[in-house]
Amino acid sequence: MQQPSPEPTPIILAIDDLRTLPQATRLARTSREGVQLLQEHRDIFIDELWLDHDLGGDDSIMPVVTLLEEAAFHGNPFQIGTVYVHSANPIGAETVVRCLSHWKYRVKRAVAQ
């Protein structure tokens, strides 16, 4: 008797400078690393994308948001189940939610530990 195929491991990407986010399969600590991480997953369905707004110093998630917006503008949005914005910066988090929601990404505010 043939065994059923195991379920594929969900792809959960996170971009956060401090939190460990143990559910993430890949973690970027800067916006530059975050852009690279998304580019590596360009043609792969991403189950969850976790975004922190403030990434230390002058760095923020906005270059990643711009990448996502530009992809959607050109008619080829990233395939993402849900984007979770877990920033402690309420104004920055709302900006991310508003920008990505405008381009029809499914976005939710969340609390990350």
mmCIF file with all atom_site columns, N, CA and C in Angstrom, residues 38-88:
data_model
loop_
_atom_site.group_PDB
_atom_site.id
_atom_site.type_symbol
_atom_site.label_atom_id
_atom_site.label_alt_id
_atom_site.label_comp_id
_atom_site.label_asym_id
_atom_site.label_entity_id
_atom_site.label_seq_id
_atom_site.pdbx_PDB_ins_code
_atom_site.Cartn_x
_atom_site.Cartn_y
_atom_site.Cartn_z
_atom_site.occupancy
_atom_site.B_iso_or_equiv
_atom_site.pdbx_formal_charge
_atom_site.auth_seq_id
_atom_site.auth_comp_id
_atom_site.auth_asym_id
_atom_site.auth_atom_id
_atom_site.pdbx_PDB_model_num
ATOM 1   N N  . LEU A 1 38 ? 12.612 38.069 -0.454  1.00 0.00 ? 38 LEU A N  1
ATOM 2   C CA . LEU A 1 38 ? 11.426 38.034 -1.308  1.00 0.00 ? 38 LEU A CA 1
ATOM 3   C C  . LEU A 1 38 ? 11.794 37.727 -2.756  1.00 0.00 ? 38 LEU A C  1
ATOM 4   N N  . GLN A 1 39 ? 12.880 38.295 -3.238  1.00 0.00 ? 39 GLN A N  1
ATOM 5   C CA . GLN A 1 39 ? 13.298 38.017 -4.615  1.00 0.00 ? 39 GLN A CA 1
ATOM 6   C C  . GLN A 1 39 ? 13.627 36.537 -4.799  1.00 0.00 ? 39 GLN A C  1
ATOM 7   N N  . GLU A 1 40 ? 14.187 35.911 -3.776  1.00 0.00 ? 40 GLU A N  1
ATOM 8   C CA . GLU A 1 40 ? 14.478 34.470 -3.840  1.00 0.00 ? 40 GLU A CA 1
ATOM 9   C C  . GLU A 1 40 ? 13.196 33.639 -3.898  1.00 0.00 ? 40 GLU A C  1
ATOM 10  N N  . HIS A 1 41 ? 12.108 34.186 -3.400  1.00 0.00 ? 41 HIS A N  1
ATOM 11  C CA . HIS A 1 41 ? 10.820 33.482 -3.363  1.00 0.00 ? 41 HIS A CA 1
ATOM 12  C C  . HIS A 1 41 ? 9.835  34.073 -4.371  1.00 0.00 ? 41 HIS A C  1
ATOM 13  N N  . ARG A 1 42 ? 10.338 34.714 -5.389  1.00 0.00 ? 42 ARG A N  1
ATOM 14  C CA . ARG A 1 42 ? 9.492  35.449 -6.336  1.00 0.00 ? 42 ARG A CA 1
ATOM 15  C C  . ARG A 1 42 ? 8.419  34.573 -6.978  1.00 0.00 ? 42 ARG A C  1
ATOM 16  N N  . ASP A 1 43 ? 8.751  33.378 -7.356  1.00 0.00 ? 43 ASP A N  1
ATOM 17  C CA . ASP A 1 43 ? 7.807  32.518 -8.069  1.00 0.00 ? 43 ASP A CA 1
ATOM 18  C C  . ASP A 1 43 ? 7.291  31.370 -7.219  1.00 0.00 ? 43 ASP A C  1
ATOM 19  N N  . ILE A 1 44 ? 7.356  31.543 -5.904  1.00 0.00 ? 44 ILE A N  1
ATOM 20  C CA . ILE A 1 44 ? 6.916  30.512 -4.958  1.00 0.00 ? 44 ILE A CA 1
ATOM 21  C C  . ILE A 1 44 ? 5.813  31.101 -4.089  1.00 0.00 ? 44 ILE A C  1
ATOM 22  N N  . PHE A 1 45 ? 4.753  30.321 -3.841  1.00 0.00 ? 45 PHE A N  1
ATOM 23  C CA . PHE A 1 45 ? 3.695  30.789 -2.952  1.00 0.00 ? 45 PHE A CA 1
ATOM 24  C C  . PHE A 1 45 ? 4.240  30.909 -1.535  1.00 0.00 ? 45 PHE A C  1
ATOM 25  N N  . ILE A 1 46 ? 4.041  32.073 -0.935  1.00 0.00 ? 46 ILE A N  1
ATOM 26  C CA . ILE A 1 46 ? 4.455  32.346 0.440   1.00 0.00 ? 46 ILE A CA 1
ATOM 27  C C  . ILE A 1 46 ? 3.195  32.283 1.302   1.00 0.00 ? 46 ILE A C  1
ATOM 28  N N  . ASP A 1 47 ? 3.155  31.346 2.219   1.00 0.00 ? 47 ASP A N  1
ATOM 29  C CA . ASP A 1 47 ? 1.962  31.192 3.059   1.00 0.00 ? 47 ASP A CA 1
ATOM 30  C C  . ASP A 1 47 ? 1.758  32.398 3.969   1.00 0.00 ? 47 ASP A C  1
ATOM 31  N N  . GLU A 1 48 ? 2.838  32.836 4.613   1.00 0.00 ? 48 GLU A N  1
ATOM 32  C CA . GLU A 1 48 ? 2.758  33.980 5.525   1.00 0.00 ? 48 GLU A CA 1
ATOM 33  C C  . GLU A 1 48 ? 4.006  34.827 5.361   1.00 0.00 ? 48 GLU A C  1
ATOM 34  N N  . LEU A 1 49 ? 3.819  36.145 5.438   1.00 0.00 ? 49 LEU A N  1
ATOM 35  C CA . LEU A 1 49 ? 4.922  37.095 5.452   1.00 0.00 ? 49 LEU A CA 1
ATOM 36  C C  . LEU A 1 49 ? 4.718  37.994 6.659   1.00 0.00 ? 49 LEU A C  1
ATOM 37  N N  . TRP A 1 50 ? 5.676  37.978 7.585   1.00 0.00 ? 50 TRP A N  1
ATOM 38  C CA . TRP A 1 50 ? 5.611  38.771 8.812   1.00 0.00 ? 50 TRP A CA 1
ATOM 39  C C  . TRP A 1 50 ? 6.531  39.972 8.652   1.00 0.00 ? 50 TRP A C  1
ATOM 40  N N  . LEU A 1 51 ? 5.981  41.174 8.878   1.00 0.00 ? 51 LEU A N  1
ATOM 41  C CA . LEU A 1 51 ? 6.745  42.401 8.689   1.00 0.00 ? 51 LEU A CA 1
ATOM 42  C C  . LEU A 1 51 ? 6.752  43.255 9.949   1.00 0.00 ? 51 LEU A C  1
ATOM 43  N N  . ASP A 1 52 ? 7.938  43.689 10.328  1.00 0.00 ? 52 ASP A N  1
ATOM 44  C CA . ASP A 1 52 ? 8.112  44.677 11.387  1.00 0.00 ? 52 ASP A CA 1
ATOM 45  C C  . ASP A 1 52 ? 8.449  45.990 10.689  1.00 0.00 ? 52 ASP A C  1
ATOM 46  N N  . HIS A 1 53 ? 7.907  47.105 11.134  1.00 0.00 ? 53 HIS A N  1
ATOM 47  C CA . HIS A 1 53 ? 8.165  48.376 10.460  1.00 0.00 ? 53 HIS A CA 1
ATOM 48  C C  . HIS A 1 53 ? 9.570  48.889 10.731  1.00 0.00 ? 53 HIS A C  1
ATOM 49  N N  . ASP A 1 54 ? 9.934  49.033 11.993  1.00 0.00 ? 54 ASP A N  1
ATOM 50  C CA . ASP A 1 54 ? 11.237 49.601 12.358  1.00 0.00 ? 54 ASP A CA 1
ATOM 51  C C  . ASP A 1 54 ? 12.276 48.490 12.437  1.00 0.00 ? 54 ASP A C  1
ATOM 52  N N  . LEU A 1 55 ? 13.347 48.639 11.641  1.00 0.00 ? 55 LEU A N  1
ATOM 53  C CA . LEU A 1 55 ? 14.362 47.579 11.567  1.00 0.00 ? 55 LEU A CA 1
ATOM 54  C C  . LEU A 1 55 ? 15.712 48.012 12.116  1.00 0.00 ? 55 LEU A C  1
ATOM 55  N N  . GLY A 1 56 ? 15.727 48.977 13.000  1.00 0.00 ? 56 GLY A N  1
ATOM 56  C CA . GLY A 1 56 ? 16.958 49.414 13.635  1.00 0.00 ? 56 GLY A CA 1
ATOM 57  C C  . GLY A 1 56 ? 17.587 50.591 12.911  1.00 0.00 ? 56 GLY A C  1
ATOM 58  N N  . GLY A 1 57 ? 18.057 51.569 13.691  1.00 0.00 ? 57 GLY A N  1
ATOM 59  C CA . GLY A 1 57 ? 18.667 52.754 13.093  1.00 0.00 ? 57 GLY A CA 1
ATOM 60  C C  . GLY A 1 57 ? 17.673 53.454 12.180  1.00 0.00 ? 57 GLY A C  1
ATOM 61  N N  . ASP A 1 58 ? 18.135 53.807 10.991  1.00 0.00 ? 58 ASP A N  1
ATOM 62  C CA . ASP A 1 58 ? 17.280 54.477 10.011  1.00 0.00 ? 58 ASP A CA 1
ATOM 63  C C  . ASP A 1 58 ? 16.569 53.495 9.089   1.00 0.00 ? 58 ASP A C  1
ATOM 64  N N  . ASP A 1 59 ? 16.773 52.201 9.291   1.00 0.00 ? 59 ASP A N  1
ATOM 65  C CA . ASP A 1 59 ? 16.193 51.193 8.399   1.00 0.00 ? 59 ASP A CA 1
ATOM 66  C C  . ASP A 1 59 ? 14.732 50.951 8.762   1.00 0.00 ? 59 ASP A C  1
ATOM 67  N N  . SER A 1 60 ? 13.916 50.742 7.728   1.00 0.00 ? 60 SER A N  1
ATOM 68  C CA . SER A 1 60 ? 12.509 50.402 7.934   1.00 0.00 ? 60 SER A CA 1
ATOM 69  C C  . SER A 1 60 ? 12.097 49.383 6.880   1.00 0.00 ? 60 SER A C  1
ATOM 70  N N  . ILE A 1 61 ? 10.891 48.906 6.990   1.00 0.00 ? 61 ILE A N  1
ATOM 71  C CA . ILE A 1 61 ? 10.355 47.896 6.076   1.00 0.00 ? 61 ILE A CA 1
ATOM 72  C C  . ILE A 1 61 ? 9.946  48.493 4.732   1.00 0.00 ? 61 ILE A C  1
ATOM 73  N N  . MET A 1 62 ? 9.980  49.807 4.595   1.00 0.00 ? 62 MET A N  1
ATOM 74  C CA . MET A 1 62 ? 9.435  50.453 3.404   1.00 0.00 ? 62 MET A CA 1
ATOM 75  C C  . MET A 1 62 ? 10.082 50.020 2.082   1.00 0.00 ? 62 MET A C  1
ATOM 76  N N  . PRO A 1 63 ? 11.378 49.700 1.987   1.00 0.00 ? 63 PRO A N  1
ATOM 77  C CA . PRO A 1 63 ? 11.883 49.162 0.715   1.00 0.00 ? 63 PRO A CA 1
ATOM 78  C C  . PRO A 1 63 ? 11.217 47.834 0.329   1.00 0.00 ? 63 PRO A C  1
ATOM 79  N N  . VAL A 1 64 ? 10.869 47.030 1.308   1.00 0.00 ? 64 VAL A N  1
ATOM 80  C CA . VAL A 1 64 ? 10.164 45.768 1.050   1.00 0.00 ? 64 VAL A CA 1
ATOM 81  C C  . VAL A 1 64 ? 8.746  46.065 0.575   1.00 0.00 ? 64 VAL A C  1
ATOM 82  N N  . VAL A 1 65 ? 8.087  47.021 1.227   1.00 0.00 ? 65 VAL A N  1
ATOM 83  C CA . VAL A 1 65 ? 6.739  47.415 0.828   1.00 0.00 ? 65 VAL A CA 1
ATOM 84  C C  . VAL A 1 65 ? 6.753  47.939 -0.606  1.00 0.00 ? 65 VAL A C  1
ATOM 85  N N  . THR A 1 66 ? 7.754  48.739 -0.932  1.00 0.00 ? 66 THR A N  1
ATOM 86  C CA . THR A 1 66 ? 7.880  49.270 -2.295  1.00 0.00 ? 66 THR A CA 1
ATOM 87  C C  . THR A 1 66 ? 8.030  48.146 -3.308  1.00 0.00 ? 66 THR A C  1
ATOM 88  N N  . LEU A 1 67 ? 8.828  47.140 -2.998  1.00 0.00 ? 67 LEU A N  1
ATOM 89  C CA . LEU A 1 67 ? 8.993  45.985 -3.888  1.00 0.00 ? 67 LEU A CA 1
ATOM 90  C C  . LEU A 1 67 ? 7.646  45.298 -4.131  1.00 0.00 ? 67 LEU A C  1
ATOM 91  N N  . LEU A 1 68 ? 6.885  45.085 -3.063  1.00 0.00 ? 68 LEU A N  1
ATOM 92  C CA . LEU A 1 68 ? 5.579  44.447 -3.183  1.00 0.00 ? 68 LEU A CA 1
ATOM 93  C C  . LEU A 1 68 ? 4.603  45.308 -3.988  1.00 0.00 ? 68 LEU A C  1
ATOM 94  N N  . GLU A 1 69 ? 4.622  46.622 -3.732  1.00 0.00 ? 69 GLU A N  1
ATOM 95  C CA . GLU A 1 69 ? 3.744  47.529 -4.462  1.00 0.00 ? 69 GLU A CA 1
ATOM 96  C C  . GLU A 1 69 ? 4.082  47.555 -5.954  1.00 0.00 ? 69 GLU A C  1
ATOM 97  N N  . GLU A 1 70 ? 5.362  47.656 -6.274  1.00 0.00 ? 70 GLU A N  1
ATOM 98  C CA . GLU A 1 70 ? 5.773  47.714 -7.678  1.00 0.00 ? 70 GLU A CA 1
ATOM 99  C C  . GLU A 1 70 ? 5.392  46.439 -8.424  1.00 0.00 ? 70 GLU A C  1
ATOM 100 N N  . ALA A 1 71 ? 5.541  45.299 -7.755  1.00 0.00 ? 71 ALA A N  1
ATOM 101 C CA . ALA A 1 71 ? 5.161  44.033 -8.392  1.00 0.00 ? 71 ALA A CA 1
ATOM 102 C C  . ALA A 1 71 ? 3.670  44.036 -8.713  1.00 0.00 ? 71 ALA A C  1
ATOM 103 N N  . ALA A 1 72 ? 2.855  44.500 -7.782  1.00 0.00 ? 72 ALA A N  1
ATOM 104 C CA . ALA A 1 72 ? 1.411  44.558 -8.008  1.00 0.00 ? 72 ALA A CA 1
ATOM 105 C C  . ALA A 1 72 ? 1.069  45.587 -9.092  1.00 0.00 ? 72 ALA A C  1
ATOM 106 N N  . PHE A 1 73 ? 1.736  46.721 -9.070  1.00 0.00 ? 73 PHE A N  1
ATOM 107 C CA . PHE A 1 73 ? 1.498  47.763 -10.075 1.00 0.00 ? 73 PHE A CA 1
ATOM 108 C C  . PHE A 1 73 ? 1.737  47.230 -11.484 1.00 0.00 ? 73 PHE A C  1
ATOM 109 N N  . HIS A 1 74 ? 2.749  46.397 -11.639 1.00 0.00 ? 74 HIS A N  1
ATOM 110 C CA . HIS A 1 74 ? 3.093  45.831 -12.941 1.00 0.00 ? 74 HIS A CA 1
ATOM 111 C C  . HIS A 1 74 ? 2.278  44.574 -13.271 1.00 0.00 ? 74 HIS A C  1
ATOM 112 N N  . GLY A 1 75 ? 1.286  44.274 -12.442 1.00 0.00 ? 75 GLY A N  1
ATOM 113 C CA . GLY A 1 75 ? 0.377  43.168 -12.731 1.00 0.00 ? 75 GLY A CA 1
ATOM 114 C C  . GLY A 1 75 ? 0.904  41.796 -12.368 1.00 0.00 ? 75 GLY A C  1
ATOM 115 N N  . ASN A 1 76 ? 1.970  41.757 -11.582 1.00 0.00 ? 76 ASN A N  1
ATOM 116 C CA . ASN A 1 76 ? 2.557  40.483 -11.187 1.00 0.00 ? 76 ASN A CA 1
ATOM 117 C C  . ASN A 1 76 ? 2.842  40.494 -9.679  1.00 0.00 ? 76 ASN A C  1
ATOM 118 N N  . PRO A 1 77 ? 1.789  40.601 -8.853  1.00 0.00 ? 77 PRO A N  1
ATOM 119 C CA . PRO A 1 77 ? 2.020  40.669 -7.406  1.00 0.00 ? 77 PRO A CA 1
ATOM 120 C C  . PRO A 1 77 ? 2.626  39.374 -6.875  1.00 0.00 ? 77 PRO A C  1
ATOM 121 N N  . PHE A 1 78 ? 3.329  39.499 -5.762  1.00 0.00 ? 78 PHE A N  1
ATOM 122 C CA . PHE A 1 78 ? 3.820  38.310 -5.081  1.00 0.00 ? 78 PHE A CA 1
ATOM 123 C C  . PHE A 1 78 ? 2.622  37.504 -4.618  1.00 0.00 ? 78 PHE A C  1
ATOM 124 N N  . GLN A 1 79 ? 2.743  36.190 -4.661  1.00 0.00 ? 79 GLN A N  1
ATOM 125 C CA . GLN A 1 79 ? 1.675  35.296 -4.227  1.00 0.00 ? 79 GLN A CA 1
ATOM 126 C C  . GLN A 1 79 ? 1.866  35.004 -2.742  1.00 0.00 ? 79 GLN A C  1
ATOM 127 N N  . ILE A 1 80 ? 1.094  35.703 -1.915  1.00 0.00 ? 80 ILE A N  1
ATOM 128 C CA . ILE A 1 80 ? 1.231  35.618 -0.463  1.00 0.00 ? 80 ILE A CA 1
ATOM 129 C C  . ILE A 1 80 ? -0.146 35.343 0.133   1.00 0.00 ? 80 ILE A C  1
ATOM 130 N N  . GLY A 1 81 ? -0.217 34.331 0.990   1.00 0.00 ? 81 GLY A N  1
ATOM 131 C CA . GLY A 1 81 ? -1.476 34.037 1.670   1.00 0.00 ? 81 GLY A CA 1
ATOM 132 C C  . GLY A 1 81 ? -1.909 35.199 2.534   1.00 0.00 ? 81 GLY A C  1
ATOM 133 N N  . THR A 1 82 ? -1.101 35.538 3.539   1.00 0.00 ? 82 THR A N  1
ATOM 134 C CA . THR A 1 82 ? -1.401 36.645 4.439   1.00 0.00 ? 82 THR A CA 1
ATOM 135 C C  . THR A 1 82 ? -0.118 37.359 4.818   1.00 0.00 ? 82 THR A C  1
ATOM 136 N N  . VAL A 1 83 ? -0.174 38.684 4.809   1.00 0.00 ? 83 VAL A N  1
ATOM 137 C CA . VAL A 1 83 ? 0.917  39.516 5.326   1.00 0.00 ? 83 VAL A CA 1
ATOM 138 C C  . VAL A 1 83 ? 0.501  39.949 6.723   1.00 0.00 ? 83 VAL A C  1
ATOM 139 N N  . TYR A 1 84 ? 1.340  39.656 7.705   1.00 0.00 ? 84 TYR A N  1
ATOM 140 C CA . TYR A 1 84 ? 1.090  40.068 9.087   1.00 0.00 ? 84 TYR A CA 1
ATOM 141 C C  . TYR A 1 84 ? 2.038  41.210 9.424   1.00 0.00 ? 84 TYR A C  1
ATOM 142 N N  . VAL A 1 85 ? 1.489  42.320 9.879   1.00 0.00 ? 85 VAL A N  1
ATOM 143 C CA . VAL A 1 85 ? 2.290  43.467 10.293  1.00 0.00 ? 85 VAL A CA 1
ATOM 144 C C  . VAL A 1 85 ? 2.271  43.498 11.812  1.00 0.00 ? 85 VAL A C  1
ATOM 145 N N  . HIS A 1 86 ? 3.444  43.316 12.409  1.00 0.00 ? 86 HIS A N  1
ATOM 146 C CA . HIS A 1 86 ? 3.513  43.157 13.867  1.00 0.00 ? 86 HIS A CA 1
ATOM 147 C C  . HIS A 1 86 ? 4.372  44.223 14.537  1.00 0.00 ? 86 HIS A C  1
ATOM 148 N N  . SER A 1 87 ? 4.436  45.375 13.988  1.00 0.00 ? 87 SER A N  1
ATOM 149 C CA . SER A 1 87 ? 5.281  46.448 14.497  1.00 0.00 ? 87 SER A CA 1
ATOM 150 C C  . SER A 1 87 ? 4.721  47.072 15.773  1.00 0.00 ? 87 SER A C  1
ATOM 151 N N  . ALA A 1 88 ? 5.627  47.504 16.641  1.00 0.00 ? 88 ALA A N  1
ATOM 152 C CA . ALA A 1 88 ? 5.233  48.248 17.831  1.00 0.00 ? 88 ALA A CA 1
ATOM 153 C C  . ALA A 1 88 ? 5.014  49.725 17.491  1.00 0.00 ? 88 ALA A C  1
#
